[in-house]
XYZ file of C-alpha atoms in Angstrom:
668
model
C 2.016 -22.179 -11.039
C 4.221 -18.679 -12.262
C 2.258 -15.923 -10.720
C 1.238 -13.501 -13.472
C 4.529 -11.129 -13.545
C 7.176 -13.926 -14.114
C 4.569 -15.238 -16.931
C 4.998 -11.741 -18.733
C 8.444 -10.813 -18.007
C 10.297 -14.187 -17.432
C 9.742 -16.046 -20.696
C 12.971 -16.500 -21.176
C 13.904 -18.698 -18.130
C 12.555 -21.866 -20.020
C 13.964 -25.539 -19.969
C 15.130 -24.814 -23.432
C 19.016 -24.188 -23.322
C 19.861 -21.077 -26.040
C 21.142 -18.270 -26.693
C 19.559 -14.426 -25.497
C 18.480 -13.323 -28.876
C 18.358 -10.076 -30.303
C 14.674 -8.964 -29.453
C 15.162 -10.658 -26.040
C 18.005 -7.629 -25.596
C 15.546 -4.999 -27.603
C 12.999 -6.457 -24.460
C 15.493 -5.931 -21.677
C 16.763 -3.191 -22.743
C 12.869 -1.546 -22.970
C 11.709 -2.553 -20.058
C 14.716 -0.508 -18.941
C 13.628 2.915 -21.033
C 10.127 2.387 -19.253
C 11.028 2.010 -15.687
C 12.925 4.994 -16.352
C 10.404 6.896 -17.363
C 8.539 6.256 -14.838
C 11.042 6.570 -12.034
C 11.649 10.563 -13.715
C 7.569 10.968 -13.548
C 7.817 9.410 -9.431
C 7.768 13.281 -8.049
C 5.744 12.530 -4.622
C 5.488 9.823 -1.868
C 2.426 7.958 -1.263
C 0.256 9.216 -4.324
C 2.823 7.343 -6.985
C 3.210 4.569 -4.665
C 2.110 2.404 -8.255
C 4.681 4.449 -10.044
C 7.601 2.922 -8.065
C 5.820 -0.775 -7.623
C 6.022 -1.144 -11.839
C 9.276 0.492 -12.019
C 11.220 -2.209 -9.267
C 8.530 -4.860 -11.152
C 10.628 -4.217 -14.526
C 13.861 -3.691 -13.143
C 13.501 -6.555 -10.887
C 12.524 -9.261 -14.547
C 15.700 -7.950 -16.090
C 17.632 -8.392 -13.229
C 16.503 -11.725 -13.042
C 16.657 -12.719 -16.885
C 20.242 -11.691 -16.457
C 21.257 -13.756 -13.461
C 20.050 -16.667 -15.940
C 22.719 -18.666 -17.446
C 21.151 -19.109 -21.670
C 23.392 -21.342 -23.037
C 23.081 -23.844 -19.593
C 19.356 -24.444 -18.060
C 19.209 -24.730 -14.482
C 22.481 -22.504 -14.042
C 23.037 -18.836 -12.691
C 25.248 -16.279 -14.180
C 26.409 -13.415 -11.456
C 28.990 -10.246 -11.964
C 32.198 -10.642 -10.652
C 34.236 -8.115 -8.704
C 34.339 -6.091 -5.502
C 31.967 -3.211 -6.951
C 30.078 -6.014 -7.736
C 29.990 -7.425 -3.890
C 29.482 -3.551 -2.770
C 25.734 -3.458 -4.815
C 25.111 -6.518 -2.503
C 25.991 -5.830 0.269
C 24.905 -2.403 -0.042
C 20.828 -3.546 -0.856
C 21.129 -6.090 2.346
C 22.148 -3.178 4.573
C 19.492 -1.007 3.196
C 16.480 -3.037 4.087
C 18.008 -3.894 7.380
C 18.541 -1.064 8.232
C 14.607 0.138 7.178
C 13.418 -2.327 10.312
C 14.799 0.519 12.459
C 12.681 2.901 11.068
C 10.182 4.065 8.633
C 8.613 6.727 6.655
C 4.914 7.977 7.551
C 3.228 5.781 4.717
C 5.633 3.034 2.985
C 7.878 1.243 4.936
C 10.774 0.559 2.506
C 10.120 3.941 0.152
C 13.943 5.027 0.216
C 14.973 1.480 0.905
C 14.207 1.332 -2.818
C 14.698 4.591 -3.686
C 18.294 4.707 -2.763
C 18.866 0.695 -3.578
C 18.389 1.942 -7.230
C 21.755 2.597 -7.510
C 23.493 -0.845 -6.619
C 20.849 -2.320 -8.776
C 21.300 0.383 -11.461
C 25.118 -1.316 -11.195
C 23.660 -4.764 -11.833
C 21.637 -4.086 -14.792
C 24.402 -2.101 -16.197
C 26.974 -4.776 -15.981
C 23.962 -6.609 -17.384
C 23.540 -4.700 -20.285
C 27.188 -3.541 -21.471
C 27.370 -3.711 -25.315
C 23.705 -3.364 -25.890
C 24.194 -0.202 -28.063
C 20.298 0.884 -27.485
C 20.541 1.700 -24.254
C 22.350 4.618 -23.816
C 19.632 6.115 -27.385
C 16.815 5.452 -25.344
C 18.123 7.239 -22.079
C 19.184 9.636 -23.586
C 16.186 10.379 -25.233
C 14.046 10.611 -21.631
C 16.871 13.615 -21.458
C 15.820 15.266 -24.789
C 12.088 15.106 -23.690
C 12.545 16.646 -19.824
C 14.947 19.353 -21.871
C 11.711 19.804 -24.248
C 8.986 19.887 -21.210
C 11.501 22.486 -19.312
C 11.880 24.883 -22.650
C 8.053 24.440 -22.453
C 7.668 25.679 -19.446
C 10.295 28.356 -19.875
C 8.977 29.671 -22.778
C 5.015 29.661 -20.892
C 6.693 32.078 -18.096
C 8.381 30.153 -15.655
C 11.203 32.038 -13.898
C 12.826 29.026 -12.871
C 12.149 25.373 -14.488
C 11.949 21.870 -13.147
C 10.468 19.872 -15.755
C 8.794 16.681 -14.032
C 10.556 17.696 -10.705
C 9.898 19.372 -7.465
C 13.138 20.481 -7.204
C 15.078 22.606 -9.751
C 18.522 21.421 -8.542
C 17.861 18.073 -8.296
C 16.099 18.371 -12.520
C 19.827 20.236 -13.329
C 21.297 17.306 -12.328
C 19.486 15.111 -14.545
C 20.115 17.164 -17.554
C 24.059 17.236 -17.144
C 24.432 13.510 -16.711
C 22.963 13.387 -20.281
C 24.875 16.127 -21.649
C 28.185 14.503 -20.896
C 27.899 11.682 -22.470
C 26.438 13.202 -25.244
C 29.449 16.348 -25.756
C 32.030 12.643 -26.055
C 29.552 11.384 -28.844
C 29.444 14.347 -30.509
C 33.133 14.801 -31.001
C 33.026 11.760 -32.806
C 34.008 13.606 -36.259
C 33.666 9.935 -38.132
C 29.517 9.901 -37.331
C 27.536 11.261 -40.392
C 27.245 15.144 -40.466
C 23.143 13.992 -40.228
C 23.902 11.979 -36.714
C 26.295 14.313 -35.329
C 23.473 17.600 -36.032
C 20.898 15.402 -33.744
C 23.753 15.698 -31.100
C 24.539 19.375 -31.944
C 20.804 20.190 -31.154
C 20.118 17.610 -28.373
C 22.921 19.572 -26.408
C 21.628 22.447 -27.272
C 18.163 22.070 -25.923
C 19.571 20.080 -22.530
C 21.542 23.788 -22.378
C 18.709 26.115 -22.307
C 16.887 23.520 -20.235
C 19.931 23.411 -17.731
C 20.420 27.383 -17.658
C 16.610 28.007 -17.015
C 17.309 25.919 -13.946
C 19.343 28.720 -12.630
C 21.257 26.249 -10.449
C 24.559 27.227 -9.431
C 25.459 23.944 -8.601
C 24.106 21.643 -11.306
C 25.959 24.748 -13.604
C 29.009 24.526 -12.097
C 29.002 20.804 -11.662
C 28.037 20.381 -15.779
C 31.093 22.925 -16.703
C 33.685 20.915 -14.422
C 32.620 17.973 -15.615
C 32.896 19.322 -19.038
C 36.015 20.191 -18.697
C 37.428 16.540 -17.991
C 35.077 15.211 -21.021
C 37.131 17.034 -23.233
C 39.804 16.344 -21.682
C 39.951 12.872 -22.307
C 38.784 13.218 -25.749
C 41.816 15.070 -26.919
C 43.754 12.337 -24.886
C 42.230 9.758 -27.075
C 44.069 11.367 -30.559
C 41.011 12.367 -31.716
C 40.844 15.878 -33.253
C 38.463 18.185 -30.382
C 39.677 21.514 -30.788
C 36.742 22.342 -32.956
C 33.840 20.204 -31.332
C 34.766 21.894 -28.279
C 35.009 25.086 -29.836
C 31.356 24.654 -31.181
C 29.944 23.329 -27.736
C 31.554 26.346 -25.712
C 29.884 28.416 -28.980
C 26.552 26.935 -28.241
C 27.060 27.506 -24.209
C 27.290 30.817 -24.652
C 24.897 30.914 -27.139
C 21.740 29.094 -24.794
C 23.509 31.720 -21.838
C 22.657 34.310 -24.127
C 19.400 33.180 -25.203
C 18.113 32.805 -21.301
C 19.661 36.024 -20.380
C 17.403 38.150 -23.310
C 14.256 36.511 -22.881
C 14.712 36.938 -18.992
C 17.235 39.776 -18.319
C 16.786 38.835 -14.359
C 17.749 35.125 -15.105
C 21.323 33.757 -14.262
C 21.789 37.247 -11.691
C 21.646 34.964 -8.647
C 24.429 36.035 -6.303
C 28.055 34.137 -6.692
C 28.615 35.096 -3.210
C 27.933 31.784 -1.670
C 29.312 32.625 1.615
C 26.542 35.139 2.661
C 23.403 33.653 0.075
C 20.646 33.144 2.372
C 20.217 29.674 0.570
C 23.707 28.406 2.160
C 23.066 29.652 5.429
C 19.745 27.856 5.202
C 21.646 24.374 4.576
C 23.935 25.365 6.880
C 21.340 25.350 9.319
C 19.801 22.111 8.059
C 23.025 20.663 8.238
C 23.411 20.833 11.898
C 20.061 19.850 12.448
C 20.998 16.776 10.521
C 24.368 16.174 12.443
C 22.352 16.990 15.771
C 19.442 14.109 15.107
C 22.884 11.279 14.490
C 24.442 12.518 17.494
C 21.403 11.329 19.291
C 21.435 8.075 17.291
C 25.191 7.465 16.771
C 24.863 3.488 15.669
C 21.839 2.801 12.944
C 20.375 6.377 12.543
C 16.958 7.358 12.671
C 15.849 5.075 9.722
C 16.080 5.354 6.312
C 13.485 7.825 5.243
C 12.648 9.414 8.741
C 14.274 12.827 7.953
C 10.578 15.294 7.668
C 9.510 13.589 10.585
C 12.685 13.782 12.893
C 13.172 17.268 10.950
C 10.134 18.802 12.812
C 12.374 18.275 16.813
C 15.024 19.209 14.895
C 14.783 22.270 13.328
C 16.174 25.881 14.323
C 13.526 28.695 14.809
C 15.967 30.265 12.128
C 15.744 27.928 9.438
C 12.669 30.225 7.637
C 13.294 28.828 4.153
C 12.465 25.274 3.204
C 9.772 23.132 3.646
C 11.889 20.186 5.755
C 11.651 17.437 3.484
C 15.422 16.770 2.624
C 18.821 17.698 4.176
C 19.993 19.490 0.889
C 23.219 17.001 1.853
C 23.069 12.997 1.022
C 25.511 12.530 2.990
C 24.413 14.288 6.119
C 21.133 12.228 5.592
C 22.630 9.466 5.441
C 24.593 9.274 8.310
C 21.411 10.653 10.288
C 18.998 7.934 8.636
C 21.560 5.242 8.270
C 24.821 5.488 10.541
C 27.714 5.464 9.970
C 27.713 2.026 7.667
C 25.298 3.317 4.621
C 27.161 6.003 4.949
C 30.304 4.511 4.241
C 28.680 2.668 1.384
C 27.261 5.121 -0.606
C 30.903 6.903 -0.372
C 32.310 3.368 -0.864
C 30.080 4.206 -4.656
C 31.559 7.713 -5.555
C 35.296 5.539 -4.942
C 34.244 2.830 -7.799
C 33.504 5.705 -9.360
C 36.643 7.517 -9.404
C 38.826 4.374 -9.799
C 36.623 3.654 -12.976
C 37.309 6.900 -14.480
C 40.815 6.602 -13.750
C 41.187 3.191 -15.597
C 39.207 5.284 -18.764
C 41.368 7.968 -19.060
C 44.201 5.876 -19.065
C 42.681 3.129 -21.796
C 41.861 6.479 -23.686
C 45.255 7.444 -24.247
C 47.059 3.580 -24.590
C 48.572 2.915 -27.617
C 48.295 -0.288 -28.005
C 44.316 -0.236 -27.918
C 42.621 1.156 -32.042
C 40.556 3.931 -31.831
C 37.273 2.538 -31.186
C 38.509 1.246 -28.060
C 40.072 4.467 -26.806
C 37.024 6.185 -27.848
C 34.539 3.589 -25.920
C 37.042 4.461 -23.118
C 36.301 8.133 -23.618
C 32.449 7.745 -23.621
C 32.880 5.619 -20.901
C 35.027 8.265 -19.258
C 32.293 10.744 -19.652
C 29.292 8.508 -17.911
C 31.431 8.404 -15.443
C 32.069 12.112 -15.062
C 28.753 12.303 -14.727
C 28.151 9.861 -12.165
C 31.166 11.713 -10.210
C 29.488 15.030 -10.775
C 26.108 13.469 -8.991
C 28.580 12.537 -6.078
C 30.105 16.017 -5.714
C 26.713 17.776 -6.170
C 25.081 15.606 -2.952
C 27.350 17.310 -1.364
C 24.804 20.361 -1.365
C 21.732 19.125 -2.630
C 19.757 15.859 -2.532
C 20.877 13.626 -4.909
C 20.418 9.787 -4.667
C 17.475 10.295 -3.073
C 15.098 11.346 -6.394
C 14.876 7.943 -7.726
C 16.275 8.389 -11.478
C 19.334 10.183 -10.474
C 20.329 7.164 -7.963
C 19.712 4.708 -10.841
C 21.301 6.482 -14.013
C 24.090 6.949 -11.692
C 24.116 2.896 -11.045
C 23.918 2.191 -14.604
C 26.594 4.514 -15.847
C 28.662 2.729 -13.241
C 27.712 -0.611 -13.740
C 27.929 0.004 -17.874
C 31.591 1.272 -17.507
C 32.679 -1.499 -15.546
C 31.752 -4.227 -17.864
C 32.921 -2.092 -20.891
C 36.493 -1.799 -19.545
C 37.114 -4.542 -17.312
C 35.181 -7.362 -19.820
C 37.713 -10.606 -19.023
C 36.270 -10.535 -15.349
C 32.278 -10.220 -16.253
C 30.430 -12.828 -14.843
C 31.194 -15.876 -12.887
C 28.861 -19.441 -13.371
C 26.923 -21.439 -11.211
C 25.774 -24.700 -11.808
C 23.038 -25.978 -10.120
C 20.235 -28.773 -10.028
C 16.967 -26.386 -9.700
C 14.691 -26.975 -12.474
C 14.039 -23.908 -14.788
C 10.843 -23.900 -14.499
C 11.413 -23.740 -10.305
C 13.372 -20.444 -10.980
C 10.784 -19.177 -12.753
C 8.335 -19.553 -10.421
C 10.766 -18.263 -7.505
C 11.923 -15.502 -9.212
C 7.919 -14.811 -10.419
C 6.647 -14.954 -7.564
C 9.431 -12.764 -5.642
C 9.061 -9.936 -7.712
C 5.186 -10.648 -7.503
C 5.162 -10.278 -3.875
C 7.590 -7.207 -3.668
C 5.379 -4.905 -6.606
C 2.283 -6.259 -4.156
C 3.483 -5.463 -1.606
C 4.033 -1.496 -2.701
C 1.223 -1.848 -4.393
C -0.775 -2.423 -0.725
C 1.109 0.239 0.657
C 0.047 2.767 -2.150
C -3.761 1.624 -1.565
C -4.041 1.504 2.139
C -2.818 5.476 1.533
C -5.398 6.089 -1.212
C -8.165 4.556 1.020
C -7.456 5.846 4.692
C -5.197 9.092 4.027
C -6.128 10.566 0.232
C -4.762 13.586 -1.199
C -6.095 15.732 -3.923
C -3.429 13.635 -5.621
C -5.534 10.113 -5.305
C -5.266 9.194 -8.790
C -8.636 7.642 -8.058
C -12.332 8.740 -7.070
C -12.755 9.612 -3.519
C -15.645 7.325 -3.370
C -13.268 4.329 -2.691
C -11.708 6.371 0.808
C -13.308 5.792 4.048
C -11.916 9.310 5.339
C -14.732 11.536 7.380
C -16.733 8.568 7.583
C -18.283 6.407 10.425
C -15.205 5.770 12.719
C -16.105 1.969 13.165
C -16.234 1.652 8.908
C -12.681 3.664 9.307
C -11.389 1.027 12.091
C -12.610 -2.150 10.009
C -11.106 -1.128 6.785
C -7.815 -0.510 8.418
C -7.763 -3.826 10.009
C -7.812 -5.230 7.237
C -4.793 -3.730 5.642
C -2.883 -3.910 9.151
C -3.718 -8.086 8.497
C -2.484 -7.861 5.194
C 0.397 -5.377 5.815
C 1.348 -5.468 9.284
C 3.467 -2.161 10.231
C 1.294 0.100 7.730
C 1.604 3.276 8.887
C -2.137 4.254 7.434
C -3.557 1.682 8.479
C -2.201 2.324 12.524
C -2.669 5.790 12.365
C -6.586 5.300 11.376
C -7.197 2.230 14.049
C -5.786 4.239 16.621
C -7.889 7.753 15.913
C -10.909 5.639 14.652
C -10.900 3.771 18.045
C -9.812 7.163 19.666
C -12.927 8.391 19.002
C -15.439 5.729 19.563
C -13.836 5.479 23.080
C -14.718 9.185 23.377
C -18.449 8.474 22.141
C -18.790 4.945 24.434
C -17.032 6.760 27.292
C -18.012 5.440 31.009
C -19.129 2.452 29.157
C -17.289 -1.060 29.284
C -17.654 -0.775 24.978
C -16.029 2.520 25.739
C -13.165 0.443 27.575
C -12.899 -2.101 24.875
C -11.809 0.840 22.261
C -9.561 2.957 24.139
C -7.613 -0.419 25.063
C -7.176 -0.916 20.985
C -6.536 2.594 20.939
C -3.653 2.289 23.026
C -2.215 -1.157 21.655
C -2.666 0.368 18.382
C -1.162 3.646 19.298
C 1.521 2.056 20.577
C 2.431 0.414 17.465
C 1.882 3.329 15.508
C 5.199 5.031 17.493
C 7.858 1.640 17.099
C 6.481 2.137 12.910
C 7.076 5.852 12.755
C 9.606 7.107 15.402
C 8.113 9.397 17.585
C 5.246 10.234 15.765
C 4.262 13.935 17.119
C 0.933 13.098 16.269
C 0.123 9.609 17.772
C 1.406 11.286 20.611
C -0.936 14.223 20.622
C -3.760 11.579 19.601
C -2.960 9.164 22.971
C -2.552 12.394 24.987
C -6.208 13.258 24.040
C -6.855 9.623 25.009
C -5.878 9.473 27.960
C -7.103 13.201 28.912
C -10.752 12.966 27.832
C -11.154 9.002 29.003
C -9.618 9.143 32.409
C -10.936 5.374 33.009
C -8.368 4.561 29.780
C -5.101 5.549 32.317
C -5.716 2.059 34.060
C -5.300 0.588 30.643
C -1.734 1.484 29.913
C 0.909 -1.030 28.899
C 4.480 -0.122 28.193
C 3.695 3.153 26.967
C 5.884 5.989 28.304
C 5.086 8.923 29.227
C 1.738 7.616 30.304
C 0.198 10.751 31.576
C -1.858 13.139 29.555
C -0.088 16.244 30.273
C 3.614 14.883 29.404
C 1.984 13.307 26.174
C 0.615 16.489 24.655
C 3.937 18.252 25.732
C 5.846 15.518 23.850
C 3.475 15.780 20.856
C 4.469 19.623 21.189
C 8.290 18.987 22.013
C 8.693 16.690 19.055
C 6.879 18.799 16.316
C 7.312 22.657 17.737
C 5.951 23.961 14.293
C 3.162 22.506 14.639
C 0.299 25.071 15.595
C -2.474 22.280 16.526
C 0.111 20.693 19.129
C -0.014 23.838 21.425
C -4.182 24.089 20.879
C -4.472 20.983 22.180
C -1.426 21.558 24.795
C -2.876 24.563 25.837
C -6.869 23.335 25.944
C -5.724 20.664 28.085
C -4.235 23.302 30.800
C -7.061 25.509 30.664
C -9.423 22.290 31.931
C -7.028 22.299 35.145
C -7.369 25.621 35.390
C -3.858 27.029 34.596
C -4.501 29.762 32.164
C -1.670 31.820 32.819
C 0.327 28.892 31.626
C -2.053 27.827 28.821
C -1.468 31.443 27.236
C 2.708 31.112 27.869
C 1.786 27.642 25.732
C 0.447 29.678 23.039
C 3.198 32.486 22.889
C 5.879 30.166 22.665
C 4.105 29.095 19.443
C 4.491 32.129 17.439
C 8.626 31.700 17.687
C 8.369 29.176 14.686
C 5.525 30.497 12.605
C 7.788 32.193 10.124
C 8.262 28.693 8.735
C 6.610 28.928 5.700
C 2.698 28.118 5.062
C 2.218 25.398 2.749
C -1.651 25.751 2.645
C -4.402 28.072 3.718
C -5.621 25.169 6.152
C -2.127 25.546 7.983
C -2.580 29.519 7.950
C -6.120 28.427 9.511
C -4.526 26.510 11.905
C -2.162 29.802 13.315
C -4.922 31.518 13.106
C -7.283 30.135 14.897
C -4.355 29.397 17.522
C -3.785 33.328 17.885
C -7.492 34.015 17.857
C -7.310 31.617 21.042
C -4.279 33.280 22.833
C -5.917 36.794 22.264
C -9.489 35.455 23.734
C -7.552 34.090 27.106
C -5.871 36.824 27.106
C -8.591 39.475 27.550
C -10.124 37.030 29.988
C -6.814 36.879 31.959
C -6.031 40.792 31.892
C -9.805 41.848 32.866
C -8.679 40.532 36.160
C -6.333 43.128 37.996
C -4.593 40.264 40.065
C -3.204 39.323 36.448
C 0.603 38.964 36.323
C 2.995 41.740 34.432
C 4.091 38.791 32.661
C 0.329 37.507 31.863
C -0.656 41.186 30.524
C 2.450 41.751 28.684
C 1.686 38.075 26.590
C -1.907 39.371 25.971
C -0.455 42.584 24.605
C 1.897 40.448 22.321
C -0.893 38.768 21.248
C -2.673 42.001 20.453
C 0.085 42.941 18.226
C 0.913 40.183 16.463
C 0.702 40.008 12.538
C -0.950 36.964 11.633
C 1.123 34.488 9.570
C 0.013 33.685 5.488
C 0.525 31.580 3.187
C 3.558 32.055 1.447
C 5.466 33.932 4.520
């Protein structure tokens, strides 16, 4: 029986042979619009997996409908050409490499995010010639531009619309502005239509300048010149539109500058700019991580976790979520193979742009054909701009940018080389069976993402969880937490939130029942789940910390250690500090262990060593409180040790340094 998803979204796959109607084409295009809106709003990870699930379901439904041959029931149609093969290989590689490492919330989060590039390409090929695709995407671009302008008028120093990052938001703006510029240059349109484009471009430019993103503004300027050049090659008069667009840009720049005089005053001396210097530090760290994992990388989505270990103490600016260079991050996380596949898309965009450049000036082509080639070129320049921008920022790790790049490349490929658009494959499979299989597959994919989201929201909720916290088991009885987590582990093996909750809850219960057979049982369960947690999240420092405390507080558990390495509490606690040196909690636990072993001077040195990292940006008051608590403990321990006349000079120096140290605060 076809699933609910199939029943709703795959009605066109029936036993009757018929061509695709206009309403069906509009429906498919509308589903792509809706999915694009969803991924534009996708700004967090674990809290918004439901948005990703809905977007992926919609996109896969459109993709499945496109593979069905409307004229021959039971037959399938596939896009042809080397770029289509690249899309298949890239998707396969993304989900294969994801087995080697996971994000702390969802195993396939970044595989889907980056996979939107090849998925977008396949959709772009299918939707070639459907005139409603671009207006729908442009409407989204206009909406976020208005959003950003309202932010700026509301007093924001820089705008980012619905995004968390100014630079990637600037990239989203220029991918709409470049094709809009090309379409505005078509002087045969009605004055009203061109006027709408002109106003839309103006709003987009205001929003772009208000991001203060030097990279986005620079890419926009460079690619705008290329777009105007290809319009000139078509023989269409471009001088007047170019002057109008240039004048509009000057007016928009002046408006932003006058509204906030300090705006757009960021230094152009990039070699000595702090932002550049911090980026270089992050790139060095990513390179070092890749050298330690040269074949398959650390695993997609593991940058934030691995960066805790490879971060340089001097890098005190960023939150450490992404590397600000997609190519180095892809090399670090996916190894050389995934990097080559990502670069191949840039080569594809460049190759198609050369074909569009030639077609725009071909004398044998009619005016409309030349202009359509120029519009395809403008979309390809937007995609090429993203590949340039990805060298200094995160671009393809942002869902809407990855998707729109694929849509543009696929749409241009289908428009420029229509003679090899598709190939049919005849099968003996009944259409209703195709519908059922496709529907079931889409339902399972969306369901797995929703299950990951539910596990994160119920087991490790945040303030952004979009339903009542009464459903959460966080802070409740450890036995109840363990049962709920075990339920999710059964349904979704390898879910990191479930493994983390099971390990922590079992450890707490082992503490409670220490010395009894029940305590030994809980310790064994904690060790088993802890090892699975480490495998799933690739050297998670918090897992080392929990397991180290278990073996410290419950010495009998040391006899239950299986394949866990290292198997001594001190070594595990030191690994927790080593893998995340900017986390104050790790130092506190290690120092407490050393004090319990009557190694107080060593514990003091451990506490003092933590403050090398205390200048890392503090995201919350909770983190600042951790640092302040660690400082208070260090001062107390230092006073105790220096009260003795036999205290070593080094101990006295550290104690004095701790007394003089300024406590970190949020925003430091």
